[in-house]
Amino acid sequence: MTFPDQSPEAIRAAAAAQRGADEPGNPVQRRRAFPMPRGRFAWITGAVSVVLLGASTLFWCLLLFPVALLKLLLPFAAVRRRVDPVLNAIATAWVSSNAGWFALIQQAPWDIQGNAGLRYADWYLVNCNHQSWADIFVLQYSLNRRIPLLKFFLKQQLIYVPVIGLAWWALDFPFMKRHGKAELRRNPALGREDQEAARRACAKFSLVPTSVMVFVEGTRFTEAKRASQSSPYRHLLKPKAGGLAVALNAMGTRFRSMIDATIAYPEGIPSFWDLACGRAGPVAVRMRQLPVPPEFCGADYTRDKAFRTEFHHWLGRQWQAKDEEVERLMARRSN
């Protein structure tokens, strides 16, 4: 089995070419921060942000749920093709209001490159490193209305979160049980359950343009987790290939491309509260579109050991290049 050239050198060259094509000159997105309390009074900005986020969630969910009820009562593909775009449009407006506000109150500029040349009416697989809850808002701001609504894999327990859990269910976000390694060793069938859940979700996504979002690290990066994993990367955890491989197997022929996204916070990883208070600091985002290898679309990750090995190598080369990209972006702290 052969794969396209995805060596770190080739990936860096493609990323540089993408940056040059998309963003001539200095691409830093400078904006005048919305005048909100700062310094020791930043908690007021945070409180306003949380209230606005809650009000926005309730407002858009009141529009979302009646449409979702129609889909529940008429679970036919023909109905889904008409109803899902309406649900996604409501959710996109919801994302616009939230992500726009959080970006508006930040004092530091955001440096976003590589998000041009995308198509809203198409399918994408988005793969990104994960450091903070702020990552989701950064990605939503960077890609909103450029590609379809981002839909990502969630822990099963999150379906019980009031209001928002029901909204995720209505929008067909896939819920995964994410069994531990010891549990999977005792009962390997549990791993196949999550894979089947992912395949069912991807089958629904194939009906209307969708962006499937994957954090392949499986959890947020911390130095403690990196050390416990003995991760070979400086700024990343080891990637978990299973979810990405299942999405490619289920929908690979649908995806226009895979968007490889890298987020870095040169002055430190912000928490959600930092973002809400307008003190997330500088944010750097780098994106590049990678072709989906046709071989990945039909291969069985769980049963084909040779493919599994090659897939790990392919993803590992991307992860090495991503780690080097984060290192370059983080080096700005000393400049």
Tab-separated table of C-alpha atoms in Angstrom:
chain	number	residue	atom	x	y	z
A	1	MET	CA	0.000	0.000	0.000
A	2	THR	CA	1.436	3.393	-0.956
A	3	PHE	CA	0.579	6.786	0.469
A	4	PRO	CA	1.093	10.373	-0.736
A	5	ASP	CA	4.206	12.214	0.380
A	6	GLN	CA	3.382	13.491	3.876
A	7	SER	CA	6.920	13.821	5.205
A	8	PRO	CA	7.496	16.719	7.620
A	9	GLU	CA	9.469	18.520	4.912
A	10	ALA	CA	6.644	18.169	2.383
A	11	ILE	CA	4.078	19.262	4.944
A	12	ARG	CA	6.107	22.345	5.898
A	13	ALA	CA	6.533	23.270	2.249
A	14	ALA	CA	2.803	22.897	1.622
A	15	ALA	CA	1.981	24.962	4.698
A	16	ALA	CA	4.333	27.739	3.602
A	17	ALA	CA	2.832	27.726	0.108
A	18	GLN	CA	-0.686	27.844	1.576
A	19	ARG	CA	0.205	30.803	3.777
A	20	GLY	CA	1.740	32.660	0.878
A	21	ALA	CA	-1.285	32.041	-1.343
A	22	ASP	CA	-3.923	32.889	1.227
A	23	GLU	CA	-2.513	35.772	3.225
A	24	PRO	CA	-0.076	38.191	1.545
A	25	GLY	CA	1.919	40.298	3.936
A	26	ASN	CA	1.172	40.301	7.621
A	27	PRO	CA	-2.020	38.277	8.219
A	28	VAL	CA	-2.545	39.290	11.846
A	29	GLN	CA	-6.192	40.169	12.295
A	30	ARG	CA	-6.119	43.455	14.163
A	31	ARG	CA	-9.288	44.782	15.641
A	32	ARG	CA	-10.261	47.371	18.182
A	33	ALA	CA	-11.195	45.473	21.343
A	34	PHE	CA	-14.692	46.194	22.626
A	35	PRO	CA	-14.448	48.619	25.588
A	36	MET	CA	-15.029	46.353	28.586
A	37	PRO	CA	-13.593	46.397	32.144
A	38	ARG	CA	-9.972	45.207	32.262
A	39	GLY	CA	-7.317	44.506	34.874
A	40	ARG	CA	-8.675	43.663	38.302
A	41	PHE	CA	-12.179	44.394	37.045
A	42	ALA	CA	-11.930	41.845	34.225
A	43	TRP	CA	-14.270	39.565	36.185
A	44	ILE	CA	-17.067	41.968	35.216
A	45	THR	CA	-16.291	41.308	31.549
A	46	GLY	CA	-16.288	37.576	32.320
A	47	ALA	CA	-19.653	37.778	34.065
A	48	VAL	CA	-21.168	39.717	31.141
A	49	SER	CA	-19.756	37.146	28.710
A	50	VAL	CA	-21.230	34.220	30.639
A	51	VAL	CA	-24.637	35.905	30.844
A	52	LEU	CA	-24.589	36.677	27.123
A	53	LEU	CA	-23.518	33.113	26.345
A	54	GLY	CA	-26.369	31.723	28.432
A	55	ALA	CA	-28.929	34.085	26.890
A	56	SER	CA	-27.683	33.277	23.382
A	57	THR	CA	-27.893	29.539	24.085
A	58	LEU	CA	-31.474	29.770	25.332
A	59	PHE	CA	-32.583	31.984	22.440
A	60	TRP	CA	-31.170	29.823	19.656
A	61	CYS	CA	-32.230	26.573	21.330
A	62	LEU	CA	-35.826	27.830	21.464
A	63	LEU	CA	-35.609	28.081	17.666
A	64	LEU	CA	-33.714	24.809	17.322
A	65	PHE	CA	-35.855	22.411	19.353
A	66	PRO	CA	-39.156	22.676	17.413
A	67	VAL	CA	-37.313	21.866	14.174
A	68	ALA	CA	-35.509	18.987	15.895
A	69	LEU	CA	-38.853	17.642	17.093
A	70	LEU	CA	-40.053	17.500	13.496
A	71	LYS	CA	-36.982	15.423	12.581
A	72	LEU	CA	-37.652	13.113	15.529
A	73	LEU	CA	-41.280	12.543	14.524
A	74	LEU	CA	-40.428	12.010	10.837
A	75	PRO	CA	-37.147	10.057	10.809
A	76	PHE	CA	-36.863	9.696	7.042
A	77	ALA	CA	-33.888	10.550	4.831
A	78	ALA	CA	-35.999	12.845	2.633
A	79	VAL	CA	-37.092	14.807	5.713
A	80	ARG	CA	-33.540	14.977	7.068
A	81	ARG	CA	-32.267	16.466	3.810
A	82	ARG	CA	-34.672	19.377	4.268
A	83	VAL	CA	-34.609	19.734	8.037
A	84	ASP	CA	-30.884	19.333	8.740
A	85	PRO	CA	-29.878	22.438	6.710
A	86	VAL	CA	-32.354	24.469	8.766
A	87	LEU	CA	-30.931	23.108	12.029
A	88	ASN	CA	-27.387	23.766	10.846
A	89	ALA	CA	-28.303	27.335	9.804
A	90	ILE	CA	-29.712	28.033	13.272
A	91	ALA	CA	-26.614	26.542	14.900
A	92	THR	CA	-24.341	28.577	12.596
A	93	ALA	CA	-26.075	31.777	13.666
A	94	TRP	CA	-25.652	30.650	17.281
A	95	VAL	CA	-21.923	30.086	16.710
A	96	SER	CA	-21.595	33.473	14.988
A	97	SER	CA	-23.040	35.318	17.967
A	98	ASN	CA	-20.891	33.493	20.535
A	99	ALA	CA	-17.579	33.286	18.676
A	100	GLY	CA	-17.926	36.859	17.398
A	101	TRP	CA	-18.400	38.214	20.906
A	102	PHE	CA	-15.477	36.308	22.421
A	103	ALA	CA	-13.178	37.434	19.612
A	104	LEU	CA	-14.390	41.046	19.875
A	105	ILE	CA	-13.473	41.504	23.540
A	106	GLN	CA	-9.902	40.162	23.258
A	107	GLN	CA	-7.213	42.818	23.571
A	108	ALA	CA	-4.497	40.890	21.719
A	109	PRO	CA	-4.729	40.347	17.944
A	110	TRP	CA	-5.390	36.908	16.456
A	111	ASP	CA	-3.088	35.619	13.732
A	112	ILE	CA	-5.078	33.262	11.459
A	113	GLN	CA	-3.641	31.827	8.257
A	114	GLY	CA	-4.820	29.202	5.790
A	115	ASN	CA	-8.610	29.544	6.138
A	116	ALA	CA	-9.158	30.942	2.635
A	117	GLY	CA	-10.235	28.931	-0.400
A	118	LEU	CA	-12.796	26.822	1.484
A	119	ARG	CA	-16.337	25.997	0.401
A	120	TYR	CA	-19.370	26.258	2.664
A	121	ALA	CA	-21.435	23.761	0.642
A	122	ASP	CA	-19.048	20.825	0.978
A	123	TRP	CA	-17.742	18.199	3.405
A	124	TYR	CA	-14.546	18.554	5.464
A	125	LEU	CA	-12.657	16.597	8.094
A	126	VAL	CA	-10.962	18.945	10.586
A	127	ASN	CA	-8.068	17.676	12.707
A	128	CYS	CA	-6.612	19.910	15.426
A	129	ASN	CA	-4.415	19.847	18.523
A	130	HIS	CA	-6.254	20.422	21.807
A	131	GLN	CA	-5.127	22.579	24.722
A	132	SER	CA	-8.148	24.395	26.153
A	133	TRP	CA	-11.910	24.800	25.949
A	134	ALA	CA	-11.009	28.054	24.205
A	135	ASP	CA	-9.873	25.952	21.208
A	136	ILE	CA	-13.463	25.314	20.155
A	137	PHE	CA	-14.348	29.015	20.103
A	138	VAL	CA	-11.115	29.826	18.239
A	139	LEU	CA	-11.886	27.198	15.582
A	140	GLN	CA	-15.497	28.312	15.303
A	141	TYR	CA	-14.399	31.906	14.802
A	142	SER	CA	-11.733	30.906	12.256
A	143	LEU	CA	-13.975	28.623	10.174
A	144	ASN	CA	-17.521	29.851	10.758
A	145	ARG	CA	-19.423	30.321	7.470
A	146	ARG	CA	-16.304	29.255	5.551
A	147	ILE	CA	-17.149	25.563	5.948
A	148	PRO	CA	-20.268	23.826	7.315
A	149	LEU	CA	-20.969	23.719	11.040
A	150	LEU	CA	-18.248	21.927	13.006
A	151	LYS	CA	-19.502	18.708	14.610
A	152	PHE	CA	-17.248	16.884	17.017
A	153	PHE	CA	-17.209	13.698	19.071
A	154	LEU	CA	-18.429	14.125	22.648
A	155	LYS	CA	-18.324	12.068	25.816
A	156	GLN	CA	-21.575	10.192	26.409
A	157	GLN	CA	-22.118	11.956	29.758
A	158	LEU	CA	-22.401	15.358	28.060
A	159	ILE	CA	-25.801	14.476	26.630
A	160	TYR	CA	-27.184	15.151	30.135
A	161	VAL	CA	-25.926	18.759	30.258
A	162	PRO	CA	-29.077	20.923	30.540
A	163	VAL	CA	-30.233	22.504	27.256
A	164	ILE	CA	-26.893	22.241	25.444
A	165	GLY	CA	-26.831	18.436	25.652
A	166	LEU	CA	-30.209	18.262	23.946
A	167	ALA	CA	-29.014	20.732	21.317
A	168	TRP	CA	-25.953	18.577	20.563
A	169	TRP	CA	-28.243	15.553	20.194
A	170	ALA	CA	-30.585	17.469	17.852
A	171	LEU	CA	-27.606	18.455	15.697
A	172	ASP	CA	-26.384	14.823	15.499
A	173	PHE	CA	-23.165	15.341	17.411
A	174	PRO	CA	-21.807	11.813	18.006
A	175	PHE	CA	-21.702	10.743	21.661
A	176	MET	CA	-18.951	8.250	22.564
A	177	LYS	CA	-18.512	6.211	25.758
A	178	ARG	CA	-14.705	6.319	25.553
A	179	HIS	CA	-13.854	3.237	27.586
A	180	GLY	CA	-10.541	3.080	29.437
A	181	LYS	CA	-7.649	0.888	28.327
A	182	ALA	CA	-8.132	-1.604	31.161
A	183	GLU	CA	-11.838	-1.906	30.379
A	184	LEU	CA	-11.101	-2.439	26.687
A	185	ARG	CA	-8.558	-5.150	27.480
A	186	ARG	CA	-11.188	-6.998	29.493
A	187	ASN	CA	-13.837	-6.561	26.824
A	188	PRO	CA	-12.542	-5.597	23.342
A	189	ALA	CA	-16.133	-5.508	22.023
A	190	LEU	CA	-16.631	-2.197	23.848
A	191	GLY	CA	-14.209	-0.508	21.443
A	192	ARG	CA	-16.207	-1.728	18.466
A	193	GLU	CA	-19.358	-0.214	20.004
A	194	ASP	CA	-17.819	3.270	19.849
A	195	GLN	CA	-16.639	2.658	16.300
A	196	GLU	CA	-20.129	1.639	15.241
A	197	ALA	CA	-21.557	4.747	16.945
A	198	ALA	CA	-19.099	6.869	14.961
A	199	ARG	CA	-20.048	5.125	11.723
A	200	ARG	CA	-23.753	5.701	12.365
A	201	ALA	CA	-23.107	9.398	13.013
A	202	CYS	CA	-21.011	9.711	9.863
A	203	ALA	CA	-23.760	8.030	7.846
A	204	LYS	CA	-26.107	10.827	8.937
A	205	PHE	CA	-23.491	13.453	8.071
A	206	SER	CA	-23.295	12.164	4.503
A	207	LEU	CA	-26.791	13.472	3.731
A	208	VAL	CA	-25.950	17.196	3.933
A	209	PRO	CA	-22.614	19.116	3.883
A	210	THR	CA	-20.909	18.703	7.239
A	211	SER	CA	-17.564	19.362	8.907
A	212	VAL	CA	-16.440	16.542	11.205
A	213	MET	CA	-14.115	17.840	13.918
A	214	VAL	CA	-11.589	15.520	15.601
A	215	PHE	CA	-9.198	16.222	18.471
A	216	VAL	CA	-7.022	13.164	17.942
A	217	GLU	CA	-5.168	13.628	21.230
A	218	GLY	CA	-8.439	12.683	22.922
A	219	THR	CA	-7.960	15.147	25.774
A	220	ARG	CA	-6.512	18.585	26.474
A	221	PHE	CA	-2.741	18.952	26.558
A	222	THR	CA	-0.951	19.470	29.868
A	223	GLU	CA	2.700	18.968	30.739
A	224	ALA	CA	1.686	16.340	33.298
A	225	LYS	CA	-0.196	14.322	30.666
A	226	ARG	CA	2.690	14.665	28.234
A	227	ALA	CA	5.100	13.318	30.851
A	228	SER	CA	2.813	10.433	31.838
A	229	GLN	CA	2.539	9.402	28.185
A	230	SER	CA	6.263	9.830	27.535
A	231	SER	CA	5.107	11.762	24.486
A	232	PRO	CA	7.899	12.308	21.934
A	233	TYR	CA	6.436	15.750	21.135
A	234	ARG	CA	7.220	19.014	22.916
A	235	HIS	CA	3.754	20.575	22.670
A	236	LEU	CA	1.437	17.667	21.842
A	237	LEU	CA	0.145	14.440	23.291
A	238	LYS	CA	0.351	11.207	21.331
A	239	PRO	CA	-2.376	11.102	18.660
A	240	LYS	CA	-5.118	8.476	18.911
A	241	ALA	CA	-5.784	7.368	15.371
A	242	GLY	CA	-8.991	5.344	15.830
A	243	GLY	CA	-11.614	8.103	15.594
A	244	LEU	CA	-9.906	9.756	12.635
A	245	ALA	CA	-9.580	6.429	10.802
A	246	VAL	CA	-13.233	5.553	11.405
A	247	ALA	CA	-14.397	8.932	10.060
A	248	LEU	CA	-12.257	8.461	6.951
A	249	ASN	CA	-13.526	4.922	6.481
A	250	ALA	CA	-17.159	5.993	6.837
A	251	MET	CA	-17.070	9.244	4.874
A	252	GLY	CA	-13.701	9.529	3.158
A	253	THR	CA	-15.086	9.785	-0.361
A	254	ARG	CA	-17.370	12.626	0.765
A	255	PHE	CA	-14.664	14.844	2.249
A	256	ARG	CA	-13.350	17.536	-0.060
A	257	SER	CA	-10.164	17.578	2.036
A	258	MET	CA	-8.818	17.272	5.547
A	259	ILE	CA	-8.146	20.618	7.216
A	260	ASP	CA	-5.124	20.199	9.461
A	261	ALA	CA	-5.432	22.983	12.053
A	262	THR	CA	-2.796	24.027	14.563
A	263	ILE	CA	-3.524	26.407	17.450
A	264	ALA	CA	-0.850	28.009	19.615
A	265	TYR	CA	-1.065	30.462	22.509
A	266	PRO	CA	2.370	32.163	22.630
A	267	GLU	CA	1.781	33.742	26.060
A	268	GLY	CA	0.255	30.684	27.703
A	269	ILE	CA	-2.800	28.459	27.323
A	270	PRO	CA	-5.942	30.379	28.363
A	271	SER	CA	-8.840	28.873	30.245
A	272	PHE	CA	-12.436	29.445	29.211
A	273	TRP	CA	-12.650	32.079	31.952
A	274	ASP	CA	-9.629	33.886	30.498
A	275	LEU	CA	-11.399	33.947	27.132
A	276	ALA	CA	-14.610	35.239	28.732
A	277	CYS	CA	-12.696	37.987	30.535
A	278	GLY	CA	-10.993	39.139	27.329
A	279	ARG	CA	-7.507	38.097	28.398
A	280	ALA	CA	-6.832	35.057	26.201
A	281	GLY	CA	-3.670	36.722	24.916
A	282	PRO	CA	-2.329	36.338	21.379
A	283	VAL	CA	-3.773	33.427	19.408
A	284	ALA	CA	-2.061	31.906	16.371
A	285	VAL	CA	-3.914	29.531	14.030
A	286	ARG	CA	-2.372	27.748	11.054
A	287	MET	CA	-4.438	25.659	8.647
A	288	ARG	CA	-3.677	23.668	5.553
A	289	GLN	CA	-5.816	21.458	3.361
A	290	LEU	CA	-4.563	17.917	2.851
A	291	PRO	CA	-5.996	15.488	0.307
A	292	VAL	CA	-7.753	12.431	1.707
A	293	PRO	CA	-5.835	9.398	0.393
A	294	PRO	CA	-8.285	7.138	-1.495
A	295	GLU	CA	-6.724	4.095	0.203
A	296	PHE	CA	-7.976	5.321	3.585
A	297	CYS	CA	-11.600	5.357	2.505
A	298	GLY	CA	-12.001	1.598	2.219
A	299	ALA	CA	-9.485	0.239	4.719
A	300	ASP	CA	-10.605	-1.368	8.009
A	301	TYR	CA	-8.624	0.148	10.865
A	302	THR	CA	-9.727	-2.443	13.435
A	303	ARG	CA	-9.018	-5.593	11.401
A	304	ASP	CA	-6.230	-4.633	8.988
A	305	LYS	CA	-3.019	-4.572	11.012
A	306	ALA	CA	-0.842	-3.491	8.077
A	307	PHE	CA	-3.116	-0.551	7.321
A	308	ARG	CA	-3.233	0.382	11.010
A	309	THR	CA	0.567	0.529	11.125
A	310	GLU	CA	0.789	2.645	7.974
A	311	PHE	CA	-1.968	4.972	9.207
A	312	HIS	CA	-0.080	5.532	12.470
A	313	HIS	CA	3.048	6.415	10.491
A	314	TRP	CA	1.092	8.808	8.256
A	315	LEU	CA	-0.485	10.550	11.249
A	316	GLY	CA	2.817	10.558	13.139
A	317	ARG	CA	4.526	12.469	10.326
A	318	GLN	CA	1.778	15.074	10.410
A	319	TRP	CA	2.030	15.307	14.190
A	320	GLN	CA	5.793	15.847	14.041
A	321	ALA	CA	5.308	18.701	11.573
A	322	LYS	CA	2.539	20.134	13.773
A	323	ASP	CA	4.792	20.030	16.836
A	324	GLU	CA	7.450	21.955	14.918
A	325	GLU	CA	4.817	24.508	13.838
A	326	VAL	CA	3.733	25.039	17.442
A	327	GLU	CA	7.385	25.453	18.465
A	328	ARG	CA	7.847	28.197	15.869
A	329	LEU	CA	4.688	29.979	16.964
A	330	MET	CA	5.568	29.700	20.653
A	331	ALA	CA	9.052	31.136	19.968
A	332	ARG	CA	7.361	34.510	19.510
A	333	ARG	CA	7.339	34.827	23.301
A	334	SER	CA	11.008	35.702	23.186
A	335	ASN	CA	10.715	38.137	20.256
